PDB file of C-alpha atoms and ligand atoms in Angstrom:
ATOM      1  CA  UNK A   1     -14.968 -49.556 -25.921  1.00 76.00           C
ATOM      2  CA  UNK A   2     -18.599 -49.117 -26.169  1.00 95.00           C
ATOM      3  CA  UNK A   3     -19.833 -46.159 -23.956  1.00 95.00           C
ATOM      4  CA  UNK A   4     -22.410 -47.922 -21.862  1.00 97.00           C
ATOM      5  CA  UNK A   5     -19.059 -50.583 -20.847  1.00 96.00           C
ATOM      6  CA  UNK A   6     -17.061 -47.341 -20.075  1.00 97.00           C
ATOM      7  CA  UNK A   7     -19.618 -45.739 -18.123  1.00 98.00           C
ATOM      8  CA  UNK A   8     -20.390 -48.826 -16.034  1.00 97.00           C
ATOM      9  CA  UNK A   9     -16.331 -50.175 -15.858  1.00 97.00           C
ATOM     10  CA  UNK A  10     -14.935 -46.397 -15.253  1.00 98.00           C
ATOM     11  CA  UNK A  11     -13.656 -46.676 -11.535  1.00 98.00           C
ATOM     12  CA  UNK A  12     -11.413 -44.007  -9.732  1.00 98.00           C
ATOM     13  CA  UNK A  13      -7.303 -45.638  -9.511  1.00 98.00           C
ATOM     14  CA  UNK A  14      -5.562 -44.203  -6.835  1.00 98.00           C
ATOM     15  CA  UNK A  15      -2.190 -46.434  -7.596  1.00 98.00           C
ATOM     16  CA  UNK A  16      -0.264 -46.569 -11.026  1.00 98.00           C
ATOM     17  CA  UNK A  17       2.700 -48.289 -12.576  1.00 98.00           C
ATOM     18  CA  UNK A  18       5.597 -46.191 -13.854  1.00 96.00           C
ATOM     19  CA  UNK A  19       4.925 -46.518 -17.664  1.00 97.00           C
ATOM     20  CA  UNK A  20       4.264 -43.237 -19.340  1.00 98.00           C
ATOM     21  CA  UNK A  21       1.691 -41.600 -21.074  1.00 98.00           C
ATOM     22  CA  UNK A  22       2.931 -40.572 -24.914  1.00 97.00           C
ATOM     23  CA  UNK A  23       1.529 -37.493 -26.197  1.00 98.00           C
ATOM     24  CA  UNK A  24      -0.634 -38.637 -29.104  1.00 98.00           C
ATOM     25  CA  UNK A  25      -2.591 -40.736 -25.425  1.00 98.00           C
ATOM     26  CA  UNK A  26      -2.849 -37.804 -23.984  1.00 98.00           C
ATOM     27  CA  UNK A  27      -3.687 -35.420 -26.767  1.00 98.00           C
ATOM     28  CA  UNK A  28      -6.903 -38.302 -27.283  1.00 98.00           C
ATOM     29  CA  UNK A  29      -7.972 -37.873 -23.852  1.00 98.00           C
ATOM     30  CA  UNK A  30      -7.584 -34.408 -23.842  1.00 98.00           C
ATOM     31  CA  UNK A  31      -9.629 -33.948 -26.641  1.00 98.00           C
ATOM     32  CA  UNK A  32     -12.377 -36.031 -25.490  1.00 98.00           C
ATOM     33  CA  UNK A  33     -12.721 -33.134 -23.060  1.00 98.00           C
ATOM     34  CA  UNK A  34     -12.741 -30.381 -25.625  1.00 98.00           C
ATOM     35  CA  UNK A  35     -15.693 -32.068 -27.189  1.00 98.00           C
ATOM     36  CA  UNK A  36     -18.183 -32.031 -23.803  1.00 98.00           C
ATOM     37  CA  UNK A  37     -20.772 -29.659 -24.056  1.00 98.00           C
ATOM     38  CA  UNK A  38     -20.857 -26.524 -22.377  1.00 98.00           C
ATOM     39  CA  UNK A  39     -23.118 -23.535 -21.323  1.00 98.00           C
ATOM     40  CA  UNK A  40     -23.621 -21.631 -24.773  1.00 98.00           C
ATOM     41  CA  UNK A  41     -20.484 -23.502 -26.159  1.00 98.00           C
ATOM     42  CA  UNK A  42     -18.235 -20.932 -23.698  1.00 98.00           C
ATOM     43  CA  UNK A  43     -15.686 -23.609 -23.080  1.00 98.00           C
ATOM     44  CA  UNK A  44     -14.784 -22.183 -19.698  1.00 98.00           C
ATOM     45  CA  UNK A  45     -12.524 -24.576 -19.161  1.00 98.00           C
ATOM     46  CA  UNK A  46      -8.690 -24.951 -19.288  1.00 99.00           C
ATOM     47  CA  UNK A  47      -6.403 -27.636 -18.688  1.00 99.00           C
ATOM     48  CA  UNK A  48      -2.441 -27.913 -17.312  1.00 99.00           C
ATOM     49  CA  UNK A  49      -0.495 -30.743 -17.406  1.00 98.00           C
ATOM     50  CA  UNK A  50       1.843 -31.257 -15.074  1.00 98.00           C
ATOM     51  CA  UNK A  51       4.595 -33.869 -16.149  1.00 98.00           C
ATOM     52  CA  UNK A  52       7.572 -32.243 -13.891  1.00 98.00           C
ATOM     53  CA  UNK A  53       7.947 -34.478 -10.524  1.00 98.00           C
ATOM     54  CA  UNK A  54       8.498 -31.715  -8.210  1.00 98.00           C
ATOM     55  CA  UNK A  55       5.458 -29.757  -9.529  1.00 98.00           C
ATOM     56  CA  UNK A  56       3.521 -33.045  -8.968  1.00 98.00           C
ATOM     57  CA  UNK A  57       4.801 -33.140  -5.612  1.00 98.00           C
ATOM     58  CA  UNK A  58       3.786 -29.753  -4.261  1.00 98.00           C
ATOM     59  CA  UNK A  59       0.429 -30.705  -5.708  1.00 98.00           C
ATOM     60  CA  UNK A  60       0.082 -33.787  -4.050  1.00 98.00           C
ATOM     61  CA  UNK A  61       1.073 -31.466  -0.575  1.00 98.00           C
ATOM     62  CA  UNK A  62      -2.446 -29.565  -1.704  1.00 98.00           C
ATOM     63  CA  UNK A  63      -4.319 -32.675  -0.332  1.00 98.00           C
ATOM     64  CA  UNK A  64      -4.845 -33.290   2.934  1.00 95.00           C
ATOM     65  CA  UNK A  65      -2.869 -36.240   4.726  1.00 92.00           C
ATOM     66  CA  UNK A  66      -5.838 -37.949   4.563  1.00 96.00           C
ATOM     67  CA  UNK A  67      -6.684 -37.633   1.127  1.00 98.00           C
ATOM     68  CA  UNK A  68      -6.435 -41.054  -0.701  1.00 98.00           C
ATOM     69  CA  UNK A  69      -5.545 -39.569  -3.960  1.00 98.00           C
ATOM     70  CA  UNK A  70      -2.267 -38.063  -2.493  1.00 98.00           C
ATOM     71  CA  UNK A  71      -0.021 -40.492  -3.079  1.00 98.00           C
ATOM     72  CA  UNK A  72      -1.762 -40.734  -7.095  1.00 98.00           C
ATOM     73  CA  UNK A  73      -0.985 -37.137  -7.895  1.00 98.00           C
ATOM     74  CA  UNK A  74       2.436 -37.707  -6.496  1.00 97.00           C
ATOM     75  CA  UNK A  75       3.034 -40.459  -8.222  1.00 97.00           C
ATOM     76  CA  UNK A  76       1.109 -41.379 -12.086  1.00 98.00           C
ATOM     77  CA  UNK A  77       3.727 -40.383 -14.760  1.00 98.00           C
ATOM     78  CA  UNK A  78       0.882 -36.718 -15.348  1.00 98.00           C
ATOM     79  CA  UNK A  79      -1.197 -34.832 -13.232  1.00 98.00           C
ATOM     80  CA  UNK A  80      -3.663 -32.641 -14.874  1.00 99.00           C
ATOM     81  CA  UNK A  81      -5.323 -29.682 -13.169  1.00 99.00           C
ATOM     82  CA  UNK A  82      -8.630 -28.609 -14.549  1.00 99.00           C
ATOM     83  CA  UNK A  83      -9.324 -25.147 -14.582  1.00 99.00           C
ATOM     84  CA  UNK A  84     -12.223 -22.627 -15.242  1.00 99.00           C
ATOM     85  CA  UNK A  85     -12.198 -19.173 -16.687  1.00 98.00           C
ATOM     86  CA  UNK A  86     -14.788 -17.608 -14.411  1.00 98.00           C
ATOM     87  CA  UNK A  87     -18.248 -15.604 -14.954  1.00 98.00           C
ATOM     88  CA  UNK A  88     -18.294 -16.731 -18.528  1.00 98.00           C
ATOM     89  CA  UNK A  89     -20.557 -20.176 -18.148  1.00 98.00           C
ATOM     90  CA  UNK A  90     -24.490 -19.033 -17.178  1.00 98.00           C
ATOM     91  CA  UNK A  91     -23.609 -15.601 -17.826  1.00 98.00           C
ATOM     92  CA  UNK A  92     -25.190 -13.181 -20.495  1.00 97.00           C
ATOM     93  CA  UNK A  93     -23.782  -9.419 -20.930  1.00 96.00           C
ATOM     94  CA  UNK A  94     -21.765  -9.929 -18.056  1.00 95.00           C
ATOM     95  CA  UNK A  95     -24.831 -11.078 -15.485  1.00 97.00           C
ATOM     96  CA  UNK A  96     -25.965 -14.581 -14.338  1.00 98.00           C
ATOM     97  CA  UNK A  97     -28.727 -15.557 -15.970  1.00 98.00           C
ATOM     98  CA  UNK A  98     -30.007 -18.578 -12.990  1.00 98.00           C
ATOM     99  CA  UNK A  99     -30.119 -18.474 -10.042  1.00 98.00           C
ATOM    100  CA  UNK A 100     -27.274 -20.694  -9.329  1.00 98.00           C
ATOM    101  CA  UNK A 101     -24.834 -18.176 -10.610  1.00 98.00           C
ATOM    102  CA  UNK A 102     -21.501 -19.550 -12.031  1.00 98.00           C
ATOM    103  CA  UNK A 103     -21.943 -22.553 -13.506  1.00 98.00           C
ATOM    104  CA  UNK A 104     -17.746 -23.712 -14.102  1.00 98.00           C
ATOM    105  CA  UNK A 105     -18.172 -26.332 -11.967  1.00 98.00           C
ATOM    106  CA  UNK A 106     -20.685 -28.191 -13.988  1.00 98.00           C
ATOM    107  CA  UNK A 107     -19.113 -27.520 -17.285  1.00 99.00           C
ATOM    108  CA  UNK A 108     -15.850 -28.268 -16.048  1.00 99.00           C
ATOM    109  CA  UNK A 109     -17.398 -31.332 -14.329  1.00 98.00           C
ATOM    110  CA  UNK A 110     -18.983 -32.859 -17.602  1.00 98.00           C
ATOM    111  CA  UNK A 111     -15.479 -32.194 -19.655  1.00 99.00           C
ATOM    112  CA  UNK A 112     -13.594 -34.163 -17.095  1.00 99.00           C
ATOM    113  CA  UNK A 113     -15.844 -37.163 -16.841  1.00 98.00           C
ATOM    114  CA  UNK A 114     -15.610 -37.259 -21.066  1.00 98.00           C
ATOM    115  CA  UNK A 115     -11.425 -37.092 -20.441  1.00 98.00           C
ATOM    116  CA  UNK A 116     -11.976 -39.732 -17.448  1.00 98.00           C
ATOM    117  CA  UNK A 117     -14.091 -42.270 -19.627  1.00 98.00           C
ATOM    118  CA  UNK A 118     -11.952 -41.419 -22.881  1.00 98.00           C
ATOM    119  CA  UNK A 119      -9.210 -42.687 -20.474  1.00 98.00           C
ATOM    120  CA  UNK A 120     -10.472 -45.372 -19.234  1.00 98.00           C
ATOM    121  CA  UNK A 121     -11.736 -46.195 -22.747  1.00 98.00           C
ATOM    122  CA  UNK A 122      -7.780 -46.452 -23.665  1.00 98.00           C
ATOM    123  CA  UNK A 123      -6.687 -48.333 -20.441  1.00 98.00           C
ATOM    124  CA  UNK A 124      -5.641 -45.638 -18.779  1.00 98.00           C
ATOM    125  CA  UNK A 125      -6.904 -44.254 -15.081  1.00 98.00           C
ATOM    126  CA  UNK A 126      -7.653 -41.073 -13.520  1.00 98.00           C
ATOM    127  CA  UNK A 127      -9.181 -39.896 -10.128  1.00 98.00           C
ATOM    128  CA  UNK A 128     -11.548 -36.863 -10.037  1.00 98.00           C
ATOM    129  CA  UNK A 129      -9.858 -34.796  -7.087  1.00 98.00           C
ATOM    130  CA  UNK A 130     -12.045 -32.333  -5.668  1.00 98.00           C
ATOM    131  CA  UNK A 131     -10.857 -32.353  -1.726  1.00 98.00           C
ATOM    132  CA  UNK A 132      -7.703 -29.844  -1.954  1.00 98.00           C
ATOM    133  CA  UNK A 133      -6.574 -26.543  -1.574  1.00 98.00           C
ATOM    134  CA  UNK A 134      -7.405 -24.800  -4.905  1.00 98.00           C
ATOM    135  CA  UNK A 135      -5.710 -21.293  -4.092  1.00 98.00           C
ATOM    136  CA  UNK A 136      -2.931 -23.043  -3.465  1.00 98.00           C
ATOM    137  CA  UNK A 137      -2.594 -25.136  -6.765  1.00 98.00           C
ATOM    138  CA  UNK A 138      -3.744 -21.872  -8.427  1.00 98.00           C
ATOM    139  CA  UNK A 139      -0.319 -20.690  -6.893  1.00 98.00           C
ATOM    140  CA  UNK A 140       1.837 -23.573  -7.622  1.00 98.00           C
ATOM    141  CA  UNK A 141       0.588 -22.988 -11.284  1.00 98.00           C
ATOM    142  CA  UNK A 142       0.370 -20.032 -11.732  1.00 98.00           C
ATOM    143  CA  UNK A 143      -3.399 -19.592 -12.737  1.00 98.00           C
ATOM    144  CA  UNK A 144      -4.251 -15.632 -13.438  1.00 98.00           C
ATOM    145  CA  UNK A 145      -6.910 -13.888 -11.716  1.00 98.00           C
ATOM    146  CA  UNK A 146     -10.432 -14.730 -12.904  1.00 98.00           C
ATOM    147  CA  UNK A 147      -9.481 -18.189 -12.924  1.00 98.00           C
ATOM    148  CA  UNK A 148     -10.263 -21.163 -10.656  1.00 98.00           C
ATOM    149  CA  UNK A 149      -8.595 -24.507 -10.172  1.00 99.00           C
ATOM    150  CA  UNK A 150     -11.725 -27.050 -10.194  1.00 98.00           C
ATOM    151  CA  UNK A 151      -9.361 -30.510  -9.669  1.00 98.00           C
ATOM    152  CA  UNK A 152      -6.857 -32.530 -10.230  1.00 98.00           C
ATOM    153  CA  UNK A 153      -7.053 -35.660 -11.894  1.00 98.00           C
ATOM    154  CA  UNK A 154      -3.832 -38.538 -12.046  1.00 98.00           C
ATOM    155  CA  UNK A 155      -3.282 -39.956 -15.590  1.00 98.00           C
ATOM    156  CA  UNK A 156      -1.462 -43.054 -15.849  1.00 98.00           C
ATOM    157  CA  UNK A 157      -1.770 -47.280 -16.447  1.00 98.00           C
ATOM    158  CA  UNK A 158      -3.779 -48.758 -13.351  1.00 98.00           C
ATOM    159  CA  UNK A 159      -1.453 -50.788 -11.195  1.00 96.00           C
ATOM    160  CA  UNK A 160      -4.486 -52.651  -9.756  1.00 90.00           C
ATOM    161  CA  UNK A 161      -8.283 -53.266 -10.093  1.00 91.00           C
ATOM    162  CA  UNK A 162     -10.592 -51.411  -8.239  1.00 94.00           C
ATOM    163  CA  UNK A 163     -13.482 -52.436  -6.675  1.00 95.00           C
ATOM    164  CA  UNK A 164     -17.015 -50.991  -7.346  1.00 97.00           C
ATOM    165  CA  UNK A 165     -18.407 -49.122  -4.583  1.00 97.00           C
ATOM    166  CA  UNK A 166     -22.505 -49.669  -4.827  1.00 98.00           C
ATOM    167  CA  UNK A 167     -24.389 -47.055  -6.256  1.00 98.00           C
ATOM    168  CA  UNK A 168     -28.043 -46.487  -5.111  1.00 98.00           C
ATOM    169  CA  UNK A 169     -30.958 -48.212  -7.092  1.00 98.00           C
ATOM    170  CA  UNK A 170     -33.118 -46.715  -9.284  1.00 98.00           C
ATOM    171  CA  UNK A 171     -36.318 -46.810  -7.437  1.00 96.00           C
ATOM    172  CA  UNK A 172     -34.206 -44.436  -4.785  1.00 97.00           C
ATOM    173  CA  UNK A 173     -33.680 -41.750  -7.136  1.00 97.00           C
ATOM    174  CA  UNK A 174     -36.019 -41.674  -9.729  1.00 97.00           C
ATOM    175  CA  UNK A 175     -39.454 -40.411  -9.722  1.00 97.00           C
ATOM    176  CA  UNK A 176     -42.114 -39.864 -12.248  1.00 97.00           C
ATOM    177  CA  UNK A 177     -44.585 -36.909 -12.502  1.00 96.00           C
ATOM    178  CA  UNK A 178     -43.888 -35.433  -9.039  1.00 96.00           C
ATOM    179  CA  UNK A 179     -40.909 -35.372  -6.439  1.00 97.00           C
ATOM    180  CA  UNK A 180     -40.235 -38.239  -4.325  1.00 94.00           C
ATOM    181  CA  UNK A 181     -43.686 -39.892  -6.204  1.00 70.00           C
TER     182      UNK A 181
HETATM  183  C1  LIG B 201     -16.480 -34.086  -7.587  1.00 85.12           C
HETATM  184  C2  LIG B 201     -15.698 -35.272  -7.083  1.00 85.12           C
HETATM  185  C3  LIG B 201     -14.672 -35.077  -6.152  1.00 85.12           C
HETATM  186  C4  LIG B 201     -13.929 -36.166  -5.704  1.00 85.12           C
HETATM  187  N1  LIG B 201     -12.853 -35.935  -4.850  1.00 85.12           N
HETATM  188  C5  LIG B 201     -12.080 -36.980  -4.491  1.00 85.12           C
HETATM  189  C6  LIG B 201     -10.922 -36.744  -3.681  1.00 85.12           C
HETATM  190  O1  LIG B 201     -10.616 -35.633  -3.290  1.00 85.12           O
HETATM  191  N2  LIG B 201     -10.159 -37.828  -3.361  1.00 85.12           N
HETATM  192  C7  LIG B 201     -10.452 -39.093  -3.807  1.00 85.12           C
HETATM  193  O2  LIG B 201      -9.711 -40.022  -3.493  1.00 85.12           O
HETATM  194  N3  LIG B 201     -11.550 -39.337  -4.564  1.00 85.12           N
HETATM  195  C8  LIG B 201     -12.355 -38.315  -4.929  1.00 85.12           C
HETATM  196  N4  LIG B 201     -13.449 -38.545  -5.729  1.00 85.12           N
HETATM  197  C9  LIG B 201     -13.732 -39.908  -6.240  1.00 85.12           C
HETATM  198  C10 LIG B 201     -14.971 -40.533  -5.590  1.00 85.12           C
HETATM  199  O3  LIG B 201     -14.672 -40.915  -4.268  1.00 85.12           O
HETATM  200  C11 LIG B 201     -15.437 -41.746  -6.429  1.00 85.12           C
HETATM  201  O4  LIG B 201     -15.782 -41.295  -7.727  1.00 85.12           O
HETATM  202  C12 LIG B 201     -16.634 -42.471  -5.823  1.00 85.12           C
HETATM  203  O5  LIG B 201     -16.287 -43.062  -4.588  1.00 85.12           O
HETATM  204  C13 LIG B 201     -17.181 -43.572  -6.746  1.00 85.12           C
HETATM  205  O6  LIG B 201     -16.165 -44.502  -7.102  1.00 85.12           O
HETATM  206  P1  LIG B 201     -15.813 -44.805  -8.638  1.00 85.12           P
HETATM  207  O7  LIG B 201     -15.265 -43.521  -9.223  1.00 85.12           O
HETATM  208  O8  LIG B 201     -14.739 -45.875  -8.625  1.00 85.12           O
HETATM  209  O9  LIG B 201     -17.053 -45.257  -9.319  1.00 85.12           O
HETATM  210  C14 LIG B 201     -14.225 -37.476  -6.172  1.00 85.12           C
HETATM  211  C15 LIG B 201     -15.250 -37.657  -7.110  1.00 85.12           C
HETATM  212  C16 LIG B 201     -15.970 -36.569  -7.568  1.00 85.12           C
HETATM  213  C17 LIG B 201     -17.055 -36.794  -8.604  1.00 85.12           C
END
């Protein structure tokens, strides 16, 4: 698929069908992540994979009720928690170097939109899931100290089509020169 198609026909599935993922799949997608870019090539990031049901279903219990991924994480044939080794990314000789400190989440975030279009590239659909208790995954997982969950994506075969929610236009978010010009 040609990136510009994936970008624009990515969409987030929150219902899957039952067929499985086979490794060499998931070894692709998961090495479309390894490839994103990242602060000073640090690679903070880390990645489980949770096949086992009743791992997936304490997960799933790390989303609210409300949460209309819950029933994804739950169910796709793999979950896969992203995780961040911290004070690595924006950080030289142990300080941050911006002032916006830790920058995980934005390496993370870039590796798991290259796994969710490599995905979707290969039929495949994810969720990003950001709206959960991370401690509590970080628990479930067993994550070490001086790591972070960041989310939780399904992986599985779309049972359905989603819909495209609009996006804003250009002319609201772009500006030349100045700020809001
Ligand atoms: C950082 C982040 C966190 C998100 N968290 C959730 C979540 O907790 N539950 C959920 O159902 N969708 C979640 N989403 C998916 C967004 O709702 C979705 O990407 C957005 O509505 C646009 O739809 P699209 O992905 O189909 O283009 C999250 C997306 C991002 C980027």
């Amino acid at each position: 698929m040609e990136v510009l198609d994936a970008i624009r026909t990515r969409r987030s599935i929150r219902r899957y069908k039952n067929t499985p993922v086979d490794d060499r799949t998931l070894e692709t997608v998961l090495d479309a992540a390894r490839w994103a870019p990242s602060w000073a090539n640090t690679q903070c990031w880390r990645f489980v994979v949770v096949r086992d049901s009743g791992v997936k279903a304490k997960l799933a219990e790390t989303l609210s009720g409300g949460n209309p991924a819950r029933e994804a994480i739950q169910n796709a044939p793999l979950a896969i928690a992203a995780c961040a080794k911290l004070e690595r990314s924006g950080f030289y000789r142990g300080e941050p170097t911006t002032d916006k400190g830790d920058w995980f989440m934005f390496d993370v975030g870039i590796a798991m939109e290259n796994l969710a279009l490599a995905a979707h590239s290969l039929g495949l659909g994810t969720v990003h899931v950001g709206a959960f208790d991370a401690k509590k995954a970080a628990e479930i997982l067993g994550v070490p100290d001086g790591y972070c969950v960041v989310e939780l994506t399904p992986l599985g075969y779309p049972d359905h089509e989603a819909k495209a929610p609009p996006r804003k236009e250009l002319s609201e978010i772009v500006f030349y020169d100045r700020f809001g010009g």
